[in-house]
mmCIF file of C-alpha atoms in Angstrom:
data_model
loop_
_atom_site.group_PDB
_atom_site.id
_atom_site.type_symbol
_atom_site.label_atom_id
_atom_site.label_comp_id
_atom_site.label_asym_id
_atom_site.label_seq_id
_atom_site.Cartn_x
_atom_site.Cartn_y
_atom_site.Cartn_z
ATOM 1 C CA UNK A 1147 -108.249 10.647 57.085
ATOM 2 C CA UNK A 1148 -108.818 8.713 53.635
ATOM 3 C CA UNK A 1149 -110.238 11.204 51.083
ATOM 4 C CA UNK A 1150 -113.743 10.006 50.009
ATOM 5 C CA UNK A 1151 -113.710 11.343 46.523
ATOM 6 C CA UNK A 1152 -112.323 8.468 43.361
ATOM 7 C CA UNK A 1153 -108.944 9.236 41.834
ATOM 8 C CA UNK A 1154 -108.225 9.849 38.462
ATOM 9 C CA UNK A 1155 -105.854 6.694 37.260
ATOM 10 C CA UNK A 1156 -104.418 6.711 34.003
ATOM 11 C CA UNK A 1157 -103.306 3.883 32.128
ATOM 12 C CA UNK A 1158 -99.535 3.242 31.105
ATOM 13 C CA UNK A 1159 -99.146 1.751 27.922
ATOM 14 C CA UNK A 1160 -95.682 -0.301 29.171
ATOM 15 C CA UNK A 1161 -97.371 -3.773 28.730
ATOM 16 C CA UNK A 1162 -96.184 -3.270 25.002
ATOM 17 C CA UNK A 1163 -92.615 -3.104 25.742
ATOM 18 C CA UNK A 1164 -92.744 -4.735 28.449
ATOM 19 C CA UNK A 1165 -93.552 -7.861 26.348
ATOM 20 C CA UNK A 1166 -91.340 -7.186 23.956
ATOM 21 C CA UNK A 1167 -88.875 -6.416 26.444
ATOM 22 C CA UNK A 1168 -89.667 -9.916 28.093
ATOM 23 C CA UNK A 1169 -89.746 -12.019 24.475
ATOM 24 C CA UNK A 1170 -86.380 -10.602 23.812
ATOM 25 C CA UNK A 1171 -84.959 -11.326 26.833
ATOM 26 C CA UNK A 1172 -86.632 -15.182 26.854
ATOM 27 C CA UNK A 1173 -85.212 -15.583 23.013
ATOM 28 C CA UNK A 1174 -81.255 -13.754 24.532
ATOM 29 C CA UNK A 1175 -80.706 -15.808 27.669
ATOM 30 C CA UNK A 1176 -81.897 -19.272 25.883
ATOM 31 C CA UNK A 1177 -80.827 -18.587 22.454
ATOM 32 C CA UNK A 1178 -77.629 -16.351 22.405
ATOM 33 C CA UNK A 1179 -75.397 -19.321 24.389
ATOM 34 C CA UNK A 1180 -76.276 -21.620 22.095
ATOM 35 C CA UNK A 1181 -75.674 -19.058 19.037
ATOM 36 C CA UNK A 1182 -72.078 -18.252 20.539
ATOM 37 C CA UNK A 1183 -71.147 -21.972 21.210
ATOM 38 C CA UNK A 1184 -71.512 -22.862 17.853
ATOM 39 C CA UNK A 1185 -70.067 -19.824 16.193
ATOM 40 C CA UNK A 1186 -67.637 -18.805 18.397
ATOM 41 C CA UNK A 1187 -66.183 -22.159 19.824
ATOM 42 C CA UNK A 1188 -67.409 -25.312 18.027
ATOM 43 C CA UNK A 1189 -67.000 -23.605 14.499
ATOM 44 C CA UNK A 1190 -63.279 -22.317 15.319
ATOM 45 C CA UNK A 1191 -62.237 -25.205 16.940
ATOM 46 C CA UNK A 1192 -62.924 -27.261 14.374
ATOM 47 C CA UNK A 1193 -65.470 -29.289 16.419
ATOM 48 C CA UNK A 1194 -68.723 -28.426 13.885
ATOM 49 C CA UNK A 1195 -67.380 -28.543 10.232
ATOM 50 C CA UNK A 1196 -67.798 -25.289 9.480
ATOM 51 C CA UNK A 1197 -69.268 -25.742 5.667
ATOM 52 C CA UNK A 1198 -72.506 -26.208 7.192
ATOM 53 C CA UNK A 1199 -72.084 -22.414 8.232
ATOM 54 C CA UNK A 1200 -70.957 -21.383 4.506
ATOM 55 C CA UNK A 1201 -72.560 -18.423 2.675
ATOM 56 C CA UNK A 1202 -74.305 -20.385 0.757
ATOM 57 C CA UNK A 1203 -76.166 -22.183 3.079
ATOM 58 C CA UNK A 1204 -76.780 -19.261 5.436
ATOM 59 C CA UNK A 1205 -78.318 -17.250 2.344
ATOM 60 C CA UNK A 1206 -80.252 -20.351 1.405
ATOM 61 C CA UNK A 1207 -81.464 -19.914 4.769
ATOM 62 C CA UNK A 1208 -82.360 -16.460 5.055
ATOM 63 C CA UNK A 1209 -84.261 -16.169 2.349
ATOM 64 C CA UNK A 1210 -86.372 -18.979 3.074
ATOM 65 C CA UNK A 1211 -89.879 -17.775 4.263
ATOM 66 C CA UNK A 1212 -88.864 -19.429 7.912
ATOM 67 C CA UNK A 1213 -85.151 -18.643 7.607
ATOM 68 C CA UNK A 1214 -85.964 -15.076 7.098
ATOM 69 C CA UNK A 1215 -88.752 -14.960 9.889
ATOM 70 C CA UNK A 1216 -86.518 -16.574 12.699
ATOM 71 C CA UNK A 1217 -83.613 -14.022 11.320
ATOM 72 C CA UNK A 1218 -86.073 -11.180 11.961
ATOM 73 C CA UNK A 1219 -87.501 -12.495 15.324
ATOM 74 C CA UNK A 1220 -83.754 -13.082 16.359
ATOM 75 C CA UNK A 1221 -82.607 -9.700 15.782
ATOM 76 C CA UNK A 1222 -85.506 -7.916 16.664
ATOM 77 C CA UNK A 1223 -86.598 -8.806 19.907
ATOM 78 C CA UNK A 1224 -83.745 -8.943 21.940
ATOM 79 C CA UNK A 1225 -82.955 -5.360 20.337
ATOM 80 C CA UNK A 1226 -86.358 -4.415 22.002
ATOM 81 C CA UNK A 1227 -84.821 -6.178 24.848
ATOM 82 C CA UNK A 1228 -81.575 -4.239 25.011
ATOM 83 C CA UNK A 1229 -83.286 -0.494 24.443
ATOM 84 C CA UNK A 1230 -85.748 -1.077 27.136
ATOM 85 C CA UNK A 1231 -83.464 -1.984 29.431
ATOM 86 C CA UNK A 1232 -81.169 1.281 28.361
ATOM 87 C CA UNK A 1233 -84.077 3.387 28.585
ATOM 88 C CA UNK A 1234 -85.190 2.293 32.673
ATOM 89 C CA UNK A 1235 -81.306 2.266 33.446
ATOM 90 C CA UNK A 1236 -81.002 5.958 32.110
ATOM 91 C CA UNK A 1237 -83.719 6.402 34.785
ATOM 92 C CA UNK A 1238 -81.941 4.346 37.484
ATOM 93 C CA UNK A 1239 -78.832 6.298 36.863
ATOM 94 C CA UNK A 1240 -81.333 9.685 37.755
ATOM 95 C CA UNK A 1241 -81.106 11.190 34.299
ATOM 96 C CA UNK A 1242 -84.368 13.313 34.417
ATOM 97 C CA UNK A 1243 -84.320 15.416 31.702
ATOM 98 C CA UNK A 1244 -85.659 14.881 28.342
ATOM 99 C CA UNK A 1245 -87.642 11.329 29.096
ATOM 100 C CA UNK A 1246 -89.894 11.558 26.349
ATOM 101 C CA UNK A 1247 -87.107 11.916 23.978
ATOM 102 C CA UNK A 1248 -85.163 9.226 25.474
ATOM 103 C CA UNK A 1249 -87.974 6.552 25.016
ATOM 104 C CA UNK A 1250 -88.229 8.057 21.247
ATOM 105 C CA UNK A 1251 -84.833 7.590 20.492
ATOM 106 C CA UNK A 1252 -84.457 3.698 22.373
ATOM 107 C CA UNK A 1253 -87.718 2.322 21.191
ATOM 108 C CA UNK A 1254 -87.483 4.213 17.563
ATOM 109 C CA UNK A 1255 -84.196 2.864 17.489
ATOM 110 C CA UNK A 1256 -85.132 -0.724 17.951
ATOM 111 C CA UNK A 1257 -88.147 0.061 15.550
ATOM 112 C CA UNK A 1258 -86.072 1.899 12.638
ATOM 113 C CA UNK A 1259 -83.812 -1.367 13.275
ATOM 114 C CA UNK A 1260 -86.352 -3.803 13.039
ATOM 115 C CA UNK A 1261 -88.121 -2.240 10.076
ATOM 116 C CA UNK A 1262 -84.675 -2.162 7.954
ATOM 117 C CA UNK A 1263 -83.889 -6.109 8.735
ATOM 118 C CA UNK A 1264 -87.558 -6.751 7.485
ATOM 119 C CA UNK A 1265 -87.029 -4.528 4.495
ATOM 120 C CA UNK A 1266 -83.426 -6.180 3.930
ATOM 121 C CA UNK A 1267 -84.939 -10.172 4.068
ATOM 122 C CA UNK A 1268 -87.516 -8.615 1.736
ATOM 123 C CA UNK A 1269 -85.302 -7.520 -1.089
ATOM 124 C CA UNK A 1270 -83.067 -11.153 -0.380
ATOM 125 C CA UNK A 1271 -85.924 -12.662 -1.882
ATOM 126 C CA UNK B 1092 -67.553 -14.150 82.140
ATOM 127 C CA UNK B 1093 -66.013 -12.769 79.556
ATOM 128 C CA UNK B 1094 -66.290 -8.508 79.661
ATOM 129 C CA UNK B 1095 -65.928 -8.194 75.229
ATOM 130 C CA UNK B 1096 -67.915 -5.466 74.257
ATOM 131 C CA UNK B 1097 -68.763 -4.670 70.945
ATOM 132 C CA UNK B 1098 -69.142 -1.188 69.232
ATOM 133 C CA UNK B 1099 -72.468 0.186 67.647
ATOM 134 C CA UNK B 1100 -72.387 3.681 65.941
ATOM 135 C CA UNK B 1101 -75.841 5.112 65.941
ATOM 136 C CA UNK B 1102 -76.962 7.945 63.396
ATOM 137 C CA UNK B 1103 -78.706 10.649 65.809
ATOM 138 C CA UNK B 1104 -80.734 13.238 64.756
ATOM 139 C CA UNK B 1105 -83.083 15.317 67.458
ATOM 140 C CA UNK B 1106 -85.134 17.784 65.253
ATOM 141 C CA UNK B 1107 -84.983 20.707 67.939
ATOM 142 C CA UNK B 1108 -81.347 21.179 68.378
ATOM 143 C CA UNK B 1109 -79.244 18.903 65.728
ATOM 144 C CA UNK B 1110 -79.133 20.634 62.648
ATOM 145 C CA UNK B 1111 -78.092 17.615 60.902
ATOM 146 C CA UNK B 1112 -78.044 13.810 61.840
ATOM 147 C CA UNK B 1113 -74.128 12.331 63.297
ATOM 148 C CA UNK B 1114 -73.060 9.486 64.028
ATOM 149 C CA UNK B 1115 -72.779 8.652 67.783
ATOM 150 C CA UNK B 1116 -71.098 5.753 69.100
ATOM 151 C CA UNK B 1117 -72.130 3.249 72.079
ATOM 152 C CA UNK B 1118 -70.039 0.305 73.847
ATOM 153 C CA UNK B 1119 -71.931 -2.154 74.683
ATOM 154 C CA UNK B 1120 -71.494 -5.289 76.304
ATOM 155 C CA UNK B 1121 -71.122 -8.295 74.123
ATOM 156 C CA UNK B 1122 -72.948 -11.770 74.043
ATOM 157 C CA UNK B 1123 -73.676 -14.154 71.779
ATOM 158 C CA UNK B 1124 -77.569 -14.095 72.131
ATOM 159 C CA UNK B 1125 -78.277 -10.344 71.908
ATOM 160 C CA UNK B 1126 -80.227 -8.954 69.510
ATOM 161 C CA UNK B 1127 -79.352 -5.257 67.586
ATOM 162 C CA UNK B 1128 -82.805 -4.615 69.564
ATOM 163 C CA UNK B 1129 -81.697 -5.673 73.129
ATOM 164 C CA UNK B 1130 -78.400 -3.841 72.448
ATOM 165 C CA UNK B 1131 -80.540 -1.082 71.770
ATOM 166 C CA UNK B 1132 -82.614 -1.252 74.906
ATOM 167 C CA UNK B 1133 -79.310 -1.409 76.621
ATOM 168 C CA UNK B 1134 -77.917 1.615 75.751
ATOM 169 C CA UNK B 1135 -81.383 3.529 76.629
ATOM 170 C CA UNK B 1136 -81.692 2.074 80.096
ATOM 171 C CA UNK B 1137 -78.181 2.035 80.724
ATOM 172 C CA UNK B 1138 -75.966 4.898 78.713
ATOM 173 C CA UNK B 1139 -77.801 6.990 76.784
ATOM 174 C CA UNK B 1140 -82.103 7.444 77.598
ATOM 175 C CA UNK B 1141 -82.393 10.065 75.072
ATOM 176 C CA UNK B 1142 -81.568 7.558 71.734
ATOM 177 C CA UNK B 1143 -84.952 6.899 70.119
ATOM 178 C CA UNK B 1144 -86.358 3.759 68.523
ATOM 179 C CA UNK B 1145 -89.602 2.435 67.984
ATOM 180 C CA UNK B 1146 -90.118 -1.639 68.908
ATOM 181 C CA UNK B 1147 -92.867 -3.592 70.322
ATOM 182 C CA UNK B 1148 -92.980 -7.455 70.175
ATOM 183 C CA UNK B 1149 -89.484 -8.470 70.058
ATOM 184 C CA UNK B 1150 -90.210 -11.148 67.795
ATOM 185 C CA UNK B 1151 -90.489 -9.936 64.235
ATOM 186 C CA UNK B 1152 -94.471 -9.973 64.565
ATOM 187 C CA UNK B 1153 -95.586 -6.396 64.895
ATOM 188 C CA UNK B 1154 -92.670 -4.910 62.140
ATOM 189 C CA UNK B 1155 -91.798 -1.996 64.193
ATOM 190 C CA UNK B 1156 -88.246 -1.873 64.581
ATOM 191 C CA UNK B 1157 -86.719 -1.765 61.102
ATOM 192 C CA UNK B 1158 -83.527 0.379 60.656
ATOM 193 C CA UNK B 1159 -80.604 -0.109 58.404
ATOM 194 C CA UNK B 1160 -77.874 -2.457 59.998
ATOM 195 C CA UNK B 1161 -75.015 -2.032 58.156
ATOM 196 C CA UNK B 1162 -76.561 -0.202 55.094
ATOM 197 C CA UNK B 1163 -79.117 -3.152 55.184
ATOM 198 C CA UNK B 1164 -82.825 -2.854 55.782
ATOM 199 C CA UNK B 1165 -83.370 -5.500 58.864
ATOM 200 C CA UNK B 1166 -85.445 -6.025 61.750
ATOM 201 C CA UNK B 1167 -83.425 -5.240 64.793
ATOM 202 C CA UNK B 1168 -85.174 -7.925 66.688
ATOM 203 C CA UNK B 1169 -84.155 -10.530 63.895
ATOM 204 C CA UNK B 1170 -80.708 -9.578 63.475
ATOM 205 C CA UNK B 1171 -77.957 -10.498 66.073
ATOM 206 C CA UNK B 1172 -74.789 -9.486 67.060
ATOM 207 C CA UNK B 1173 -73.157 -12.398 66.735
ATOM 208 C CA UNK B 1174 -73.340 -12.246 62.972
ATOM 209 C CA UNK B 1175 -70.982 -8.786 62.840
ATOM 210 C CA UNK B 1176 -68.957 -9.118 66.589
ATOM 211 C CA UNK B 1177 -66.174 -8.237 66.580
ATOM 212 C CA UNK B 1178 -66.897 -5.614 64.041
ATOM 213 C CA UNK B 1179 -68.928 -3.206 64.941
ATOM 214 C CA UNK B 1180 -72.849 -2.570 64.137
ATOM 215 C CA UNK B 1181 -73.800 0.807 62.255
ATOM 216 C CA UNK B 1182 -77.471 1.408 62.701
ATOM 217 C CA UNK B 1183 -79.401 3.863 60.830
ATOM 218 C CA UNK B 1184 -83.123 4.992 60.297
ATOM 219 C CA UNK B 1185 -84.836 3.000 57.472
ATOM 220 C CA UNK B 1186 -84.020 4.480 54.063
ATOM 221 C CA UNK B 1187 -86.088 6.157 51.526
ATOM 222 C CA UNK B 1188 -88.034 7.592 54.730
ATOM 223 C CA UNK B 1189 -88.153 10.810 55.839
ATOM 224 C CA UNK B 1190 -86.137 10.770 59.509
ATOM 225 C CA UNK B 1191 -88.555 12.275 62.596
ATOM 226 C CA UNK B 1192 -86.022 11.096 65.483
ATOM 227 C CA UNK B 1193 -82.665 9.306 65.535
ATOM 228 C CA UNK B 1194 -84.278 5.580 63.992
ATOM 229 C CA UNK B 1195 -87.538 6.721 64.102
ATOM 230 C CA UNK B 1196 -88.919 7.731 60.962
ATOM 231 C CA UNK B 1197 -92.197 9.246 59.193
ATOM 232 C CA UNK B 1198 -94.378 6.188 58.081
ATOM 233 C CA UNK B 1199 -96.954 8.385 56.630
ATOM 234 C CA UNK B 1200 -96.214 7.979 52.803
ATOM 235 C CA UNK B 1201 -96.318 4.448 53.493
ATOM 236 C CA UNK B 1202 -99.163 3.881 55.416
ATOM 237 C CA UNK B 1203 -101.017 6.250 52.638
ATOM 238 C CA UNK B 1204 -99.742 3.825 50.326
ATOM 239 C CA UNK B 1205 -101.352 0.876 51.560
ATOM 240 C CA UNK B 1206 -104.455 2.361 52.045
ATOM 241 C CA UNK B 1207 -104.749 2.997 48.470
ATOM 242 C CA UNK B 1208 -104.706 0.439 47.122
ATOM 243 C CA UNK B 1209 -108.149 -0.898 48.580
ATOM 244 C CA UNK B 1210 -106.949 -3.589 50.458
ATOM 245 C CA UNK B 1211 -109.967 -5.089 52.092
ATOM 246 C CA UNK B 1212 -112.805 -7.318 50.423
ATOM 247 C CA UNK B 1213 -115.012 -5.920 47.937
ATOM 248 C CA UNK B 1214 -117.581 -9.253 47.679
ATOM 249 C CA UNK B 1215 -119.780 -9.424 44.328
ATOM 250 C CA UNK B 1216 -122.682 -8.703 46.918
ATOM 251 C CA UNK B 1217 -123.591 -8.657 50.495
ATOM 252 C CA UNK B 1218 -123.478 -11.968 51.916
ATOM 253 C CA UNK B 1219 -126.265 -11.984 54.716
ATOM 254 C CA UNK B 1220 -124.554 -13.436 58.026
ATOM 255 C CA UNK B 1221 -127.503 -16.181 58.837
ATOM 256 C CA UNK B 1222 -126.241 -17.883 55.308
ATOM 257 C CA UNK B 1223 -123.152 -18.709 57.185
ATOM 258 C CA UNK B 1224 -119.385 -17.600 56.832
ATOM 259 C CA UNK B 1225 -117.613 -17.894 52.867
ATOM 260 C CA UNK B 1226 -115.848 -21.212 52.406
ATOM 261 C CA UNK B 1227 -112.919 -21.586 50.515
ATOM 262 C CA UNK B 1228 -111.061 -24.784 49.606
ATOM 263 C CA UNK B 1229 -107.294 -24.991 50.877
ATOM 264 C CA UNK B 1230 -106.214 -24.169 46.921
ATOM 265 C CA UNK B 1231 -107.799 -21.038 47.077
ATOM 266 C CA UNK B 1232 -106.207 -20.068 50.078
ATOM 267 C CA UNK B 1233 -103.105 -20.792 48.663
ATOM 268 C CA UNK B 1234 -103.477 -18.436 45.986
ATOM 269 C CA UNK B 1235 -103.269 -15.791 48.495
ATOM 270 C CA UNK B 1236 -101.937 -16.306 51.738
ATOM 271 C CA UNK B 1237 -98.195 -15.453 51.233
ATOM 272 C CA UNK B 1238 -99.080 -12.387 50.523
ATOM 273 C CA UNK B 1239 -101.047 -11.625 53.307
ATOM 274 C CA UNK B 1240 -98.161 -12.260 55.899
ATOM 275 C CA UNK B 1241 -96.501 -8.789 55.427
ATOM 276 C CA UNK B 1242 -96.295 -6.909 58.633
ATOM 277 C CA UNK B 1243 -95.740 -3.541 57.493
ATOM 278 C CA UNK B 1244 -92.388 -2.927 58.717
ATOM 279 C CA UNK B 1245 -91.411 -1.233 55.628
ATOM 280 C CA UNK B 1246 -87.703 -2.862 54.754
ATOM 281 C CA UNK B 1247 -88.625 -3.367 51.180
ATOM 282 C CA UNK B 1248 -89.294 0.386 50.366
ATOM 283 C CA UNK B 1249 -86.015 1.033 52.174
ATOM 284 C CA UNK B 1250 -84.757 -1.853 49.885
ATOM 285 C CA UNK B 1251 -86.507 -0.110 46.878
ATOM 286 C CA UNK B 1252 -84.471 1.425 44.538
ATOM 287 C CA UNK B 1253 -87.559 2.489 42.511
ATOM 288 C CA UNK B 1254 -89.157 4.078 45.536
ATOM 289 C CA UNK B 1255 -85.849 5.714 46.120
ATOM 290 C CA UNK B 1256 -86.320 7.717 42.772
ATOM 291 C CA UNK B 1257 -89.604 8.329 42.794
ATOM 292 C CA UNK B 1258 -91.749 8.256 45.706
ATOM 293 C CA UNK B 1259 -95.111 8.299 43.897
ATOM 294 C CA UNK B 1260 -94.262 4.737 43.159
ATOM 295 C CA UNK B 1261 -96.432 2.679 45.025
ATOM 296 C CA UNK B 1262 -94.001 0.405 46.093
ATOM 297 C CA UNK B 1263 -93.154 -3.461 46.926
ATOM 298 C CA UNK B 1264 -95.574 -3.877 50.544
ATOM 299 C CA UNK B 1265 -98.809 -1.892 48.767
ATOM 300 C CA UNK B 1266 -98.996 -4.125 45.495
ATOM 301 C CA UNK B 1267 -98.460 -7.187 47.489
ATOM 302 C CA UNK B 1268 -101.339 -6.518 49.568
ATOM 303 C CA UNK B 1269 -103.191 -5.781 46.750
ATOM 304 C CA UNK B 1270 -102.232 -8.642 45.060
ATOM 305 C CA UNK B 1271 -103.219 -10.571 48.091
ATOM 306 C CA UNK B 1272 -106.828 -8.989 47.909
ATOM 307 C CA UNK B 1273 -107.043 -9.554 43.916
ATOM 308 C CA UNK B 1274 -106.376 -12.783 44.094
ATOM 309 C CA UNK B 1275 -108.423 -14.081 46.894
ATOM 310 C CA UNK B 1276 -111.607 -15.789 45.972
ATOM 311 C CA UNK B 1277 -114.007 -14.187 48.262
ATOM 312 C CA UNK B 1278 -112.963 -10.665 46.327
ATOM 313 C CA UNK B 1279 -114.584 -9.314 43.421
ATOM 314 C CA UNK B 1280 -112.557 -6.186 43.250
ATOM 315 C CA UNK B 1281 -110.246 -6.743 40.936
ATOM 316 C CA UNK B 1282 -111.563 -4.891 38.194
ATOM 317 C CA UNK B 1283 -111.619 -1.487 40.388
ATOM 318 C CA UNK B 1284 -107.423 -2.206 41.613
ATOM 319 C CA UNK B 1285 -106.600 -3.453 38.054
ATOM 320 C CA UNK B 1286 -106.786 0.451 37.672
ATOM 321 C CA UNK B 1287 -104.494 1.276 40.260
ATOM 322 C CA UNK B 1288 -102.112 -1.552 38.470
ATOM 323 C CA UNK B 1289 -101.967 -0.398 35.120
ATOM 324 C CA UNK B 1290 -100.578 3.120 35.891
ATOM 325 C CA UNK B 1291 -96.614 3.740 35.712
ATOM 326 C CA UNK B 1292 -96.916 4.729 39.152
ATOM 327 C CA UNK B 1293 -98.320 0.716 39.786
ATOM 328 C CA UNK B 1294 -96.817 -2.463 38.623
ATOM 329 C CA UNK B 1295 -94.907 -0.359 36.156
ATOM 330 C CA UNK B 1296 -92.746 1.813 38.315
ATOM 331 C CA UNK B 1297 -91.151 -1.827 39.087
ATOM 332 C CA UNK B 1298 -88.194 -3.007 37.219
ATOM 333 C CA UNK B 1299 -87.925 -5.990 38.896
ATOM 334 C CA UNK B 1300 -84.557 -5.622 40.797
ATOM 335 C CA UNK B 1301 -86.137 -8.203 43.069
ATOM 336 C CA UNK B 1302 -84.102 -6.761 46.447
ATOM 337 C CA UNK B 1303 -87.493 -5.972 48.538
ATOM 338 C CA UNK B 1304 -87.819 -10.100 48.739
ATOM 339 C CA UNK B 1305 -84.256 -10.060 49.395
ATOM 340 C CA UNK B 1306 -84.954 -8.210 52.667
ATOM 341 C CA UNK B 1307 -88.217 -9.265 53.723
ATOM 342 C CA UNK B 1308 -88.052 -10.550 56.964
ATOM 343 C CA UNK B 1309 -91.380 -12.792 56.199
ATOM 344 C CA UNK B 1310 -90.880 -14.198 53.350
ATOM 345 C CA UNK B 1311 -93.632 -12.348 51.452
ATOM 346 C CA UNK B 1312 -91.829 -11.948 48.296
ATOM 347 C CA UNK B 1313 -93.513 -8.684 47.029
ATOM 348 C CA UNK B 1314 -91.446 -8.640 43.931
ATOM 349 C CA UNK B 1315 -93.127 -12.099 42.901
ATOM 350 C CA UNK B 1316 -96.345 -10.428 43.695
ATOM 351 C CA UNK B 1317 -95.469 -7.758 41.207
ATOM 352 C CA UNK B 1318 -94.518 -9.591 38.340
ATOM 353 C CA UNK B 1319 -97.721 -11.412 38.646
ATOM 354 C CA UNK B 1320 -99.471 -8.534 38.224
ATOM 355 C CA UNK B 1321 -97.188 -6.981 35.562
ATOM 356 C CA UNK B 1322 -98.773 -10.322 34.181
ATOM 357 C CA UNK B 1323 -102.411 -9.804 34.920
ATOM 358 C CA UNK B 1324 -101.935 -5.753 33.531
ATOM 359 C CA UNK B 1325 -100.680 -7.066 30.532
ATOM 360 C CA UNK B 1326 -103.989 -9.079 29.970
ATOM 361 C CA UNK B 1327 -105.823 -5.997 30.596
ATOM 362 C CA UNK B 1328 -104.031 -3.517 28.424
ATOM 363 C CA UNK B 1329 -104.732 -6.299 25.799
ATOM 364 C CA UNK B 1330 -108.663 -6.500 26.741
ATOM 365 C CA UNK B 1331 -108.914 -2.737 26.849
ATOM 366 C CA UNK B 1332 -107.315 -2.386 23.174
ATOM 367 C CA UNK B 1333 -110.525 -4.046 22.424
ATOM 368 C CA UNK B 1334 -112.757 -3.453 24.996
ATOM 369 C CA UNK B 1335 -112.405 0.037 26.037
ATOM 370 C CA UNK B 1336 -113.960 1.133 29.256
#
């Protein structure tokens, strides 16, 4: 027999992570190849002269108002990506205890991270 | 005529004198065209009438015989000998379910499950019959029909390795069905199963392994069905932050 009286349903706030989570991992499985190709093949093997990848220009970069907002998008959200997968896996693996403090720890880690990159393009300026 | 016969190890369990389930093992003869169902109904009429299974259409309609063939959640009337002879067949009861007799397990949770998730119409307002039945174009049937062609056999919560953890999860079959009702155009509930969505035990108790479409012997592709709504809850988190209800 179906109970006639209405549930209580309460709302889970996972949409925010969840797009995070999905931003991050859009911006790590189309960006990241790329990212290695050039700095970890085409650089080394000589292929991409690698002055265009010199200090200079990479600073000149970063602390240019787009420079330093793809740097922070870059980092950030596929470190939201990476902690919110850590955090369900810890769950998939069955580790029960302590929950709460394991979403604290993943998703204040990818905050405290993402706070000091912002603070660090800040003071490039 | 060739007299092969092929081995199938059955995990028994009879409530009232096994105090655990075992494995029992059957020979049974082989051909190319028999299904782990017929096999089945072999061994009951012919070695062993106390093995219990449940089956009625013998052609993946009615979703009653799903068991574990080979660890994997299948329909015994859609999977054939053939594809394992001359290695033998180990059937178990569907996973994730509690067993009541040898493959026969306890539906219950399930069945619970779909019913809550309201999956029948809810029209905008009563639709007097002399105005004639609702018409909907071919699109709008589109939206919706894959979803509707589950037939409850319940592989993908033995697929489920969310369900598996946590059985308050409402699982792959339930949220397609509800996405089937939410998204047909004759509906106007969607604003009373939105609630059921949003909660960890809905859409977000998913995390999109993807295996109950792997499984599903129709082609329903619950985990699609999900994601869509992961979609659709996102939308309404984002309209409650403003809106609040």
């Amino acid at each position: 027999m179906s109970n006639t009286t209405e549930k209580t349903y309460t709302r889970s706030h996972e949409p925010i992570f969840w797009g995070l989570f999905g931003a991050g991992g859009m911006l790590t499985a189309f960006l990241t190849p790329v990212m290695i190709l050039i700095t970890g093949i085409l650089i080394p093997l000589g292929l991409i002269d690698s002055k265009h990848l010199s200090y200079e220009k990479v600073h000149l970069f970063a602390t240019s108002w787009y420079g330093a907002a793809i740097v922070l998008v870059l980092v950030a959200l596929p470190l939201w990506h990476t902690l919110h997968r850590i955090y369900h896996a810890l769950h998939d693996l069955g580790i029960k205890r302590g929950r709460d403090l394991q979403q604290v720890f993943c998703y204040g880690f990818a905050f405290a991270v993402s706070i000091f990159v912002f603070t660090l393009l800040l003071q490039m300026f | 005529m060739n007299a092969s016969t092929i081995t199938i190890d059955i995990l028994r369990y009879r409530p009232e004198m096994d105090e655990k389930p075992f494995t029992q093992s059957y020979e049974v003869p082989y051909s190319a065209d028999l299904s782990v169902l017929e096999s089945l109904q072999y061994i009951k009429d012919h070695l062993d009438s106390t093995v219990s299974f449940r089956w009625s259409c013998r052609m993946a309609i009615c979703g009653s015989c799903g068991m574990m063939v080979n660890g994997v959640p299948k329909l015994g009337c859609k999977v054939f000998l053939r594809d394992y002879y001359p290695k033998k067949v180990t059937l178990a009861p569907l996973a994730n379910f509690p067993i009541e007799r040898d493959l026969v397990v306890v539906m219950d949770d399930f069945i619970d499950k779909l019913e809550s998730v309201k999956p029948y119409l809810i029209p905008e307002k009563e639709k007097d019959l002399a105005t004639g039945p609702h018409q909907q174009t071919p699109l709008q049937m589109e939206k919706f029909k894959q979803f509707s062609m589950c037939i409850n056999c319940g592989l993908c919560y033995a697929a489920c390795p969310q369900y598996a953890l946590d059985k308050k999860f409402t699982g792959p079959a339930a949220l397609a069905l509800l996405a089937r009702y939410n998204r047909d155009s004759r509906d106007n509930g969607e604003a009373e199963r939105m609630k059921i969505v949003n909660q960890e035990e809905g859409v977000w108790g998913c995390t999109f392994v993807g295996y109950c479409s792997v499984v599903c012997p129709k082609d329903v592709d619950p985990a699609a069905a999900i994601q869509l709504l992961k979609v659709d809850s996102s939308k309404d988190y984002l309209i409650g932050m403003f809106k609040p209800d």
